[in-house]
Coordinates of C-alpha atoms and ligand atoms in Angstrom, one line a residue:
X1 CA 84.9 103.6 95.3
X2 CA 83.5 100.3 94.1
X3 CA 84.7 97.1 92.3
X4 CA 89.0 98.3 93.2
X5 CA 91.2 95.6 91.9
X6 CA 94.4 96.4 92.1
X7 CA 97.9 94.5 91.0
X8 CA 101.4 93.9 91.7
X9 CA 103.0 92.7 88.5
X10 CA 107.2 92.6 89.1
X11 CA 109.4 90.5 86.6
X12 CA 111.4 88.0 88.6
X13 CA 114.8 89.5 87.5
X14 CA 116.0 90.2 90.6
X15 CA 115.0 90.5 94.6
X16 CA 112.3 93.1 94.8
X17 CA 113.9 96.1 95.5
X18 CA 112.8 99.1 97.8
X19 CA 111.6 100.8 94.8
X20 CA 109.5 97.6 93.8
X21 CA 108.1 97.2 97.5
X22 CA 106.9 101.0 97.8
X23 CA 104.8 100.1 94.4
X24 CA 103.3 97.1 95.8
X25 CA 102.1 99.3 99.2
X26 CA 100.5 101.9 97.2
X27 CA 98.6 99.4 95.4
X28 CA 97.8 97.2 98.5
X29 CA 96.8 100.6 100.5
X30 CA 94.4 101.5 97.5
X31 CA 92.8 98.3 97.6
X32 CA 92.7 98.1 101.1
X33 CA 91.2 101.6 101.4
X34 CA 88.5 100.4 99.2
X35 CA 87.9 97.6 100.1
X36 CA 89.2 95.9 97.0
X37 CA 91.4 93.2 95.8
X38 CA 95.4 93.0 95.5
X39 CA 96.5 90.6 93.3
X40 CA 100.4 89.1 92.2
X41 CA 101.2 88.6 88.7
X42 CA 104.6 87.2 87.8
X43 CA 105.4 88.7 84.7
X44 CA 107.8 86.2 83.0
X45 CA 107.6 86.2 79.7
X46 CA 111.4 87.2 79.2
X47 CA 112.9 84.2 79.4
X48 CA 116.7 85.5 79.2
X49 CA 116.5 87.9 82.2
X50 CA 114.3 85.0 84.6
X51 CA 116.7 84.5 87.8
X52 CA 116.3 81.6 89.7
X53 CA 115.0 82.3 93.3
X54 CA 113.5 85.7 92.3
X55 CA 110.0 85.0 92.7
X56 CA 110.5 83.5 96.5
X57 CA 112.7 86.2 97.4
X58 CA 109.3 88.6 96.0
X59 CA 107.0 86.4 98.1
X60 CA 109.1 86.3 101.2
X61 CA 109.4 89.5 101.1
X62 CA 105.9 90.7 100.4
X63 CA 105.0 88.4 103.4
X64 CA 107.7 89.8 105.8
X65 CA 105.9 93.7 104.9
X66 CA 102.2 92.1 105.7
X67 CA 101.2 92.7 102.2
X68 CA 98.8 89.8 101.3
X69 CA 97.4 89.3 98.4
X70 CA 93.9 87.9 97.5
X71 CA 94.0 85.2 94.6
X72 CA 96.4 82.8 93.6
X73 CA 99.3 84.4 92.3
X74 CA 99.1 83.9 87.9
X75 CA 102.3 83.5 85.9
X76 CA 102.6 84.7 82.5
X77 CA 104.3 81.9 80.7
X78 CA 102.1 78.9 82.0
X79 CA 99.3 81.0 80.1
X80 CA 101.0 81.6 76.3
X81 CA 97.6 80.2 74.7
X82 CA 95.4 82.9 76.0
X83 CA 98.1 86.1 74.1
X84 CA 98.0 83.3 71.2
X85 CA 94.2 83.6 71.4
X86 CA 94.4 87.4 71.2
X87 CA 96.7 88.1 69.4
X88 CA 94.8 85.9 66.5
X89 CA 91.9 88.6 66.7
X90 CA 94.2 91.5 66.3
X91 CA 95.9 89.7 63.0
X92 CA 92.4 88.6 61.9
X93 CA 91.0 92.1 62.3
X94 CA 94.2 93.5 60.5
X95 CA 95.6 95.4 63.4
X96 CA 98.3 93.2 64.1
X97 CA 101.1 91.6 61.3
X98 CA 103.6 89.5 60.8
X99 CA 107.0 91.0 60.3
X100 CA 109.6 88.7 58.7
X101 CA 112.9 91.6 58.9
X102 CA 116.2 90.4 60.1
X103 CA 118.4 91.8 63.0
X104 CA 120.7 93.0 60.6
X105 CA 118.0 95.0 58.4
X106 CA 116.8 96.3 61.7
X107 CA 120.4 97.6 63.0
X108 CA 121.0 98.8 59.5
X109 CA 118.1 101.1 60.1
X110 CA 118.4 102.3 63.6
X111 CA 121.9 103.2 62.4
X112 CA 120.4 105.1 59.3
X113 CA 118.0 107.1 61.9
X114 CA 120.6 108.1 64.2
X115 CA 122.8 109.2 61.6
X116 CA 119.6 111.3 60.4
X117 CA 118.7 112.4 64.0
X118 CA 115.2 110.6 64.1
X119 CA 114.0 108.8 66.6
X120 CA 114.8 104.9 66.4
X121 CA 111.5 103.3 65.4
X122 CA 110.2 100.8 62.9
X123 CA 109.5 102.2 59.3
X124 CA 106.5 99.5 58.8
X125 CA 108.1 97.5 55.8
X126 CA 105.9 94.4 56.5
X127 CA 103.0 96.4 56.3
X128 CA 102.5 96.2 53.1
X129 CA 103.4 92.3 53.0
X130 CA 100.2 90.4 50.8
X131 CA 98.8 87.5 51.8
X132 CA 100.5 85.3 49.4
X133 CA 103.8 86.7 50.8
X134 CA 103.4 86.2 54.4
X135 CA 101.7 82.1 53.9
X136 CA 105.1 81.4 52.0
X137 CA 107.3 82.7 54.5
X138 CA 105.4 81.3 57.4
X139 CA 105.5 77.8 55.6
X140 CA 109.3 78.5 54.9
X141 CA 109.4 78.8 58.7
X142 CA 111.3 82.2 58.9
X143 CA 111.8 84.1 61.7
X144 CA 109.3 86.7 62.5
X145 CA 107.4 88.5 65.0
X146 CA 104.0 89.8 65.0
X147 CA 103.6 93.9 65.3
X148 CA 100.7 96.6 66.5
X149 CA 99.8 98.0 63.9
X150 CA 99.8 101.7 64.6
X151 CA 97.3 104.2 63.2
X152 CA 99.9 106.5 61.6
X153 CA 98.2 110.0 62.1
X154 CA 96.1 111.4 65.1
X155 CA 97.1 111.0 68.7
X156 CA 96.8 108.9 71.8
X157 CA 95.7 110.4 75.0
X158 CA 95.1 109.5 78.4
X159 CA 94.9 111.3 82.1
X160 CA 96.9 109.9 84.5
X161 CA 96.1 110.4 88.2
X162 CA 99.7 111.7 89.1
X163 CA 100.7 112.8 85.6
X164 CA 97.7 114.1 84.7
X165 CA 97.0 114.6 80.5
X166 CA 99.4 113.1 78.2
X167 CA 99.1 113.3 74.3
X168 CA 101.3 111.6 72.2
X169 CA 101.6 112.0 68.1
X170 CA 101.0 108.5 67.1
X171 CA 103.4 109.3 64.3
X172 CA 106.0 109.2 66.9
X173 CA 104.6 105.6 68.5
X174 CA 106.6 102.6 67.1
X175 CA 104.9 99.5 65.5
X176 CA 105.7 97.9 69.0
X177 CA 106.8 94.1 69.3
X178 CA 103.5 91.9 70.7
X179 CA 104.9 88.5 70.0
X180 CA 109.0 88.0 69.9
X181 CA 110.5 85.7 67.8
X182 CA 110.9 82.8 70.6
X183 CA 106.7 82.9 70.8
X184 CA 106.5 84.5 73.9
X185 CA 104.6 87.8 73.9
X186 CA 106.5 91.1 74.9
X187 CA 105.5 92.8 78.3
X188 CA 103.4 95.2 76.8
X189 CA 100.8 92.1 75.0
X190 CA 100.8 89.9 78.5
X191 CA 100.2 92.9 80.5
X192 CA 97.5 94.7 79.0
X193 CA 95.4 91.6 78.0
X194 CA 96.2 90.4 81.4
X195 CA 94.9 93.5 83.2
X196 CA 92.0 93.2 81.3
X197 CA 91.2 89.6 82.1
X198 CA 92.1 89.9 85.4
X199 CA 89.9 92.9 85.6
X200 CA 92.3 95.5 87.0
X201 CA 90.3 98.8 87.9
X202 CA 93.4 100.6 88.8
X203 CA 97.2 100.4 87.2
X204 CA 99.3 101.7 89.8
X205 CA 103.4 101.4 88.9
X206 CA 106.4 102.9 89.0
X207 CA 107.0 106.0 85.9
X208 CA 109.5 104.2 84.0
X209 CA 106.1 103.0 82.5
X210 CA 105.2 106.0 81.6
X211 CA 106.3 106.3 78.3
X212 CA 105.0 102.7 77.4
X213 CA 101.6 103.5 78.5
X214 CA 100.5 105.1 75.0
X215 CA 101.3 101.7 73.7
X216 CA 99.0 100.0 75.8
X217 CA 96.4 102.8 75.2
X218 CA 96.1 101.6 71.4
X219 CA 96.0 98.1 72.0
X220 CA 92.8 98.6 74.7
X221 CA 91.7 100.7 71.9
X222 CA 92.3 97.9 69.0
X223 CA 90.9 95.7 71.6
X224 CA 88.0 97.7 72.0
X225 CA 88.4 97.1 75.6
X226 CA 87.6 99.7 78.5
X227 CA 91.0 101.1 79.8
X228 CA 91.8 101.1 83.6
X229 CA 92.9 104.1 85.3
X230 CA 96.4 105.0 85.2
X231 CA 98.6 106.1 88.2
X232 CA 102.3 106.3 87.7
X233 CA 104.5 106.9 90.9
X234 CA 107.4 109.2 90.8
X235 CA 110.6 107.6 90.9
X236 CA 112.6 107.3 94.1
X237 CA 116.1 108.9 94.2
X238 CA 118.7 109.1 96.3
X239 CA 119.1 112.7 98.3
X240 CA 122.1 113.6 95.9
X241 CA 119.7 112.6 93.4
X242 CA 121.5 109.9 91.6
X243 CA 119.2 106.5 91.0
X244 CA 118.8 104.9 94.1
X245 CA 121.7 102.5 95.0
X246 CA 123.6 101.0 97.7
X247 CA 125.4 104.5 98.3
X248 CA 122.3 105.5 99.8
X249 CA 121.5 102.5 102.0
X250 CA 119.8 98.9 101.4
X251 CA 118.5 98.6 98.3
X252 CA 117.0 94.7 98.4
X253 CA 113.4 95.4 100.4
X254 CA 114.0 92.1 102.4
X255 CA 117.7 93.3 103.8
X256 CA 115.8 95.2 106.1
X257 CA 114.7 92.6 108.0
X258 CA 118.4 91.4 108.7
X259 CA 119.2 94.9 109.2
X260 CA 116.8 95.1 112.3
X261 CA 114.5 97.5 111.0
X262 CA 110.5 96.8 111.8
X263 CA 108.4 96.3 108.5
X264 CA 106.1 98.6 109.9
X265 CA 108.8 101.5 109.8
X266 CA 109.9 100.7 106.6
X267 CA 106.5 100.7 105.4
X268 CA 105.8 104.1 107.1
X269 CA 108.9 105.2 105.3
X270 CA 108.2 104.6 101.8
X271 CA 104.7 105.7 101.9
X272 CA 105.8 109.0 102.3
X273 CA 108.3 108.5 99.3
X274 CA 105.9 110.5 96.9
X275 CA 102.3 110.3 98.6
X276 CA 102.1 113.8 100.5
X277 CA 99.4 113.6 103.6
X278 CA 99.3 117.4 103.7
X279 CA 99.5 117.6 107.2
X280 CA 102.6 117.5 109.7
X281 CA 101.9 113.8 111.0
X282 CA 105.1 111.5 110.0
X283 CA 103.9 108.4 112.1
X284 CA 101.4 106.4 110.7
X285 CA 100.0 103.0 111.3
X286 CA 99.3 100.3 108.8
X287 CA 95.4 101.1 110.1
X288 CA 96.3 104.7 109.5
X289 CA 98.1 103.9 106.1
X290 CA 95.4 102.2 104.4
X291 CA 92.4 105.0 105.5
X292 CA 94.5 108.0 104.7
X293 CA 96.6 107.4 101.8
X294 CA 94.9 108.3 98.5
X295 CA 96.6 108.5 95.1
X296 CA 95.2 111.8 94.3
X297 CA 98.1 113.2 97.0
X298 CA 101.3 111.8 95.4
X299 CA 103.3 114.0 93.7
X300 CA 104.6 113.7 90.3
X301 CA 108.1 115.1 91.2
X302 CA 110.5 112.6 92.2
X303 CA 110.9 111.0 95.7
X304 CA 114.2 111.2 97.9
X305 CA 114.8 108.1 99.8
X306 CA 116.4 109.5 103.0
X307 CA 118.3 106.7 105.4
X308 CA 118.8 109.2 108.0
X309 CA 114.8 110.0 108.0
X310 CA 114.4 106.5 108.2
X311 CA 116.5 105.7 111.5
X312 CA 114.6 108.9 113.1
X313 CA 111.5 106.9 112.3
X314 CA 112.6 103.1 113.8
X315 CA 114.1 104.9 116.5
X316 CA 111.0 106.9 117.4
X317 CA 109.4 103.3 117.1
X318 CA 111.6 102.0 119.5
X319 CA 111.3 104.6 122.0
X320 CA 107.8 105.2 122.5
X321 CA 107.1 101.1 121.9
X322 CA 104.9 101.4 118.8
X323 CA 105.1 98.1 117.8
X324 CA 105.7 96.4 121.4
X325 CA 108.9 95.4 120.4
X326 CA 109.7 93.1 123.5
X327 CA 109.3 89.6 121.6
X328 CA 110.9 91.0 118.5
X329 CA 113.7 92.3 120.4
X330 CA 114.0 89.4 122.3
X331 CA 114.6 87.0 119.3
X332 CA 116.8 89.5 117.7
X333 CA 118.8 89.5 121.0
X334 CA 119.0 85.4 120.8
X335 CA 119.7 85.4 117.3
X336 CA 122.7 87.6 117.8
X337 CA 124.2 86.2 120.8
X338 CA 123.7 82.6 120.2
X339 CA 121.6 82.9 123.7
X340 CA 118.3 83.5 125.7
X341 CA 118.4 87.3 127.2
X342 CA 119.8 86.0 130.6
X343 CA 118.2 88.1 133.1
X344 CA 114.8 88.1 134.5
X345 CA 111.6 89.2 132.3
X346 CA 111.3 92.3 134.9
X347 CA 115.3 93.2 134.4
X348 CA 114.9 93.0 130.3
X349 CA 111.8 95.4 130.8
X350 CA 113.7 98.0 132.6
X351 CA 116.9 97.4 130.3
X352 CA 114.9 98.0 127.1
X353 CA 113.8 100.9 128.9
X354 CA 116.6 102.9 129.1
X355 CA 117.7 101.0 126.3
X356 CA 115.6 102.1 123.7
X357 CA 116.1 105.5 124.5
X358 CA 119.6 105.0 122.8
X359 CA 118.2 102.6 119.7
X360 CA 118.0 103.4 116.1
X361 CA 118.0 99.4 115.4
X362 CA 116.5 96.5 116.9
X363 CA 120.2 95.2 116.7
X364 CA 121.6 98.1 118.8
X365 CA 120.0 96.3 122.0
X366 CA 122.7 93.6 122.4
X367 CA 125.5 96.5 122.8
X368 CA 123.2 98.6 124.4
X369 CA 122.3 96.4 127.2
X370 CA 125.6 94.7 127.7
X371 CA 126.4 96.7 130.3
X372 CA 123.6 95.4 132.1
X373 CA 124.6 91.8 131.7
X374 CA 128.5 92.1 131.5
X375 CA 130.2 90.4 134.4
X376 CA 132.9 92.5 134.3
X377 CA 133.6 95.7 132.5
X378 CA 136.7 96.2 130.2
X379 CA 138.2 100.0 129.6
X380 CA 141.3 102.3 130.2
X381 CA 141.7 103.3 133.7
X382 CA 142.5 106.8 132.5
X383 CA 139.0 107.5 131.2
X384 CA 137.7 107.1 134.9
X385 CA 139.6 110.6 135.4
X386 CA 137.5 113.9 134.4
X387 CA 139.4 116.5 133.1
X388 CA 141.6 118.3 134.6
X389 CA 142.0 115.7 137.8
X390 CA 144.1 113.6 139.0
X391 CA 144.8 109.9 139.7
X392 CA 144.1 110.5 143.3
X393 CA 141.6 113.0 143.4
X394 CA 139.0 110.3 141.1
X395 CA 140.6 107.7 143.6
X396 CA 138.9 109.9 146.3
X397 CA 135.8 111.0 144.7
X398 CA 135.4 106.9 144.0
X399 CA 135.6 106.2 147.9
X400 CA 133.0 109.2 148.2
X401 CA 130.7 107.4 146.0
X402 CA 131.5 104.1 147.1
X403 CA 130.5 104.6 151.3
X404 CA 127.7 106.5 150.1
X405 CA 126.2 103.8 148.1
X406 CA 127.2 101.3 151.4
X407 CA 124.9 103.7 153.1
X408 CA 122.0 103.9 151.0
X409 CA 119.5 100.9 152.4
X410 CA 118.6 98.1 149.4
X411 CA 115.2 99.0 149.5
X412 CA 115.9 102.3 148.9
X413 CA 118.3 102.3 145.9
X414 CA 116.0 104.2 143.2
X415 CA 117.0 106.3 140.7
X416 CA 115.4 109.7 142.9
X417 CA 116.8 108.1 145.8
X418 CA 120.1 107.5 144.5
X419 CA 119.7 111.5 142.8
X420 CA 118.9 113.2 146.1
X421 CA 121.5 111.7 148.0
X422 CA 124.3 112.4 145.5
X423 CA 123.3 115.8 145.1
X424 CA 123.6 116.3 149.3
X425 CA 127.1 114.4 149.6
X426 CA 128.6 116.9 146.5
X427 CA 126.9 119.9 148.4
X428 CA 127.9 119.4 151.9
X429 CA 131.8 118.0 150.7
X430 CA 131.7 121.3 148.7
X431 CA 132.5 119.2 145.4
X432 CA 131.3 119.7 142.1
X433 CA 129.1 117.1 139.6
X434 CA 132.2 116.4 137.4
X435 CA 134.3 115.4 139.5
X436 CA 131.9 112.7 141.6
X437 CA 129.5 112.2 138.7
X438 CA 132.3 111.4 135.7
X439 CA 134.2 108.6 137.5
X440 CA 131.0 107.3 139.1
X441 CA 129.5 106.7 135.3
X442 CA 132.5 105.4 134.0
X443 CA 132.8 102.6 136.5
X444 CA 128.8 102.0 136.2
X445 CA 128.9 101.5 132.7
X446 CA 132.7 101.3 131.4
X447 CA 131.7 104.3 129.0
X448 CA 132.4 107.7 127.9
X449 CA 128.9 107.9 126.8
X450 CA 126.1 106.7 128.4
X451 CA 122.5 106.7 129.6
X452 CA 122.0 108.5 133.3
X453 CA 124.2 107.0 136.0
X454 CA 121.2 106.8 138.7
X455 CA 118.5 105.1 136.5
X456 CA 121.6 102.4 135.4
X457 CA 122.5 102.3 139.1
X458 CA 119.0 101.4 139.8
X459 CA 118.8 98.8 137.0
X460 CA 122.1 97.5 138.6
X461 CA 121.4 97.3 142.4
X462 CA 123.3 97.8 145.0
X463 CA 125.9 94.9 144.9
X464 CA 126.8 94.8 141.4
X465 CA 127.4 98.7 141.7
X466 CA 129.7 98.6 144.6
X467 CA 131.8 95.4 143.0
X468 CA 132.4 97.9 140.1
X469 CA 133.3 101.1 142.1
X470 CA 135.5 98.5 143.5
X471 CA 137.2 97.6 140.7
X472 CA 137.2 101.6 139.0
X473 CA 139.0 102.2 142.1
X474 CA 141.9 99.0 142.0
X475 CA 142.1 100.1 138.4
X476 CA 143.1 103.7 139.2
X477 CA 145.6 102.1 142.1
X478 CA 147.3 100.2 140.0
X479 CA 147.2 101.2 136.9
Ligands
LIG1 N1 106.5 93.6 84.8 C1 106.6 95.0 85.0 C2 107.7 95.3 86.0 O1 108.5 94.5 86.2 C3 105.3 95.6 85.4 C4 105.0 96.9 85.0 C5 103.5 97.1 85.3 O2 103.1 97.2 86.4 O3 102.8 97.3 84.3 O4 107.8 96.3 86.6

């Protein structure tokens, strides 16, 4: 596909949110995929919903995920001339009017409507307004705003990638708002005249547009502009399907990041909120992203935004070292503890080995690997003891373990090593796993639950695991 210019066009009333950044991918994978252009717009022409900071946190995030953009970012208000400009040539070709009713007149008649169960539109009094009329009112300086004049019978259609045909009555389409009464235009004038301009080949957003994209349709049309394509994503719920919210996990895009969460897993994740690859793969690259995504496979039914899918998926990262984590981990690791990782680089590569076996965040690798740094280990004595033993008999079982390990050469202490000769000591003292194995672990690691006691032993080496058999066995003594 040729000539793909795609846009990201969020309001800054708010951090972009998870919903915001999964619109942003798809267009950044289609224009990737094609070789086109992604582009920011800051669409800020509502002045009373602008929050400060909004359009860095958009930024930083959109940087964080990797999705650059190609031009300089545009904003809507430092351009009001050019929907001024426009917008004369709709009035001029009597397409657009001025429309001088109050608030009150306008209430009055939404009330009326609902009271009479129609739907809440505009009943086109200005319309009729003559010239005469509207040059004294404009020279009286009284509040108006200028409306689309909308052809009151036929119908407006379009085919939307994901939605496929829609038809609307255009007696059901209101006179929409282009310019408000503060002189700003409304959404729907920046946007379209914008995407025009700017040369958008594709409109890819979220469905909540849906039903404002027959509005747009008629103003390309009194335009007498070519239309873009149309691609509206299915909105993202949560998997009780409620609207997404904190209930079902993070909801700003960049909390992520302080999460511990790699922007490549999140961006895995939401891709497969409403795109469906067809095929069983869940793990995709960016690479992978941009040459098999295509807009023609996302559903129109909604999305479920599953937190628990999403740990599988950074944990899967984490264990099989998608991303080679090492530096990210390691920074993580400092900014946590206050501290560099205080081993050697060879000891925090066998660490994060067994480590990330047990990771579903980057964060999890401080606890995870503290029992590889801790000097000493602080738990219950009484967990050393497997069920259904004694004080004494662990006490034994420990001094087992502990000559046995004396016995085992330095050079020799390998997790196989370690294994084989375990297995021969519980065999020939006609002892079972349990009873050598539990209390053996427990002193290793200070844990109920743990990774393997040989390949930690290993990790270890020889001295530190004797001090803490040691001290497993004290404990038991004198506890
Ligand atoms: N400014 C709109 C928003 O905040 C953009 C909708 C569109 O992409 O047309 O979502």
């Amino acid at each position: 596909m040729k000539n793909v210019k795609v846009r990201f066009a969020p309001s800054p009333t708010g951090f972009l949110h998870i919903g915001g950044l999964r619109t942003a991918l798809f267009n950044w994978l289609w224009a990737r995929k094609h070789n086109g252009k992604f582009i920011l717009r800051i669409e800020d022409t509502d002045q009373a919903r602008y929050v400060e900071g909004a359009v860095d946190n958009i930024k930083e995030a959109l940087a964080w995920y990797g999705l650059d953009f190609d031009e300089e970012p545009i904003f809507q208000s430092k351009q009001l001339s050019k929907y001024e400009f426009f917008l004369q040539q709709l009035i001029e070709a009597g397409k657009a009017y001025y429309c001088f009713c109050s608030q009150e007149r306008l209430d009055e008649l939404r009330k009326l409507q609902t009271i009479n169960k129609q739907a809440s539109k505009y009943d086109g009094k200005c319309r009729s307004l003559t010239e005469e009329e509207i040059k004294k009112k404009l020279s009286d300086n009284e509040p108006h705003v200028i409306r689309l004049k909308v052809p009151q019978t036929g119908v407006t259609e379009f085919d939307d990638i994901i939605y496929g045909h829609i038809s609307v009555d255009n007696k059901n389409i209101d006179d929409q708002i282009l310019l408000k009464s503060d002189g700003y235009p409304t959404y729907h004038l920046a946007n379209v005249i914008d995407d025009y301009e700017q040369k958008i080949s594709h409109v890819i957003r979220a469905e909540e547009w849906l039903p404002s994209t027959p509005k747009h349709i008629l103003l390309y049309e009194a335009f007498n502009w070519s239309k873009p394509v149309f691609a509206h994503l299915p909105i993202v719920l949560g998997p009780d399907k409620s609207k997404l919210s904190k209930r079902h996990g993070a909801v700003a895009a960049l909390k992520y990041k302080e999460l511990g969460y790699l922007p490549e897993v999140i961006l895995n994740f939401i891709a497969l909120l409403g795109w469906n690859p067809k095929t069983e793969k869940e793990i995709f690259t960016r690479e992978e992203l941009i040459n098999e995504f295509d807009l023609n496979k996302v559903n129109k039914s909604s999305a479920v935004f599953n937190i628990t899918k999403l740990d599988w998926l950074n944990a899967q990262y984490i264990r099989n070292n998608i991303e080679n984590l090492d530096q990210v981990i390691k920074e993580k690791y400092k900014k946590i503890t206050g501290h560099d990782w205080p081993q050697s680089e060879k000891q925090f590569n066998k660490v994060l080995a067994i480590s990330a076996q047990r990771m579903t965040r980057l964060d999890d690798f401080v606890q995870e690997s503290a029992i590889f740094t801790a000097g000493e280990l602080e738990y219950e004595s009484k967990i050393l003891i497997p069920k259904q033993e004694t004080r004494e008999s662990t006490i034994k079982s420990l001094e087992l373990s502990k000559v046995t390990i004396k016995n085992i050469e330095e050079k020799n202490f390998t997790e196989t090593a370690l294994k084989d000769k375990f297995k021969q000591i519980i065999a020939s003292n006609s002892l079972n796993n349990k009873v050598v194995l539990w209390p053996l672990r427990v002193a290793i690691t200070g844990l109920e639950k743990s990774p393997g006691v040989f390949e930690v032993m290993e990790v270890l080496g020889k001295d530190k695991v004797i001090k803490r058999v040691e001290k497993a066995i004290t404990s038991l003594q004198t506890g």
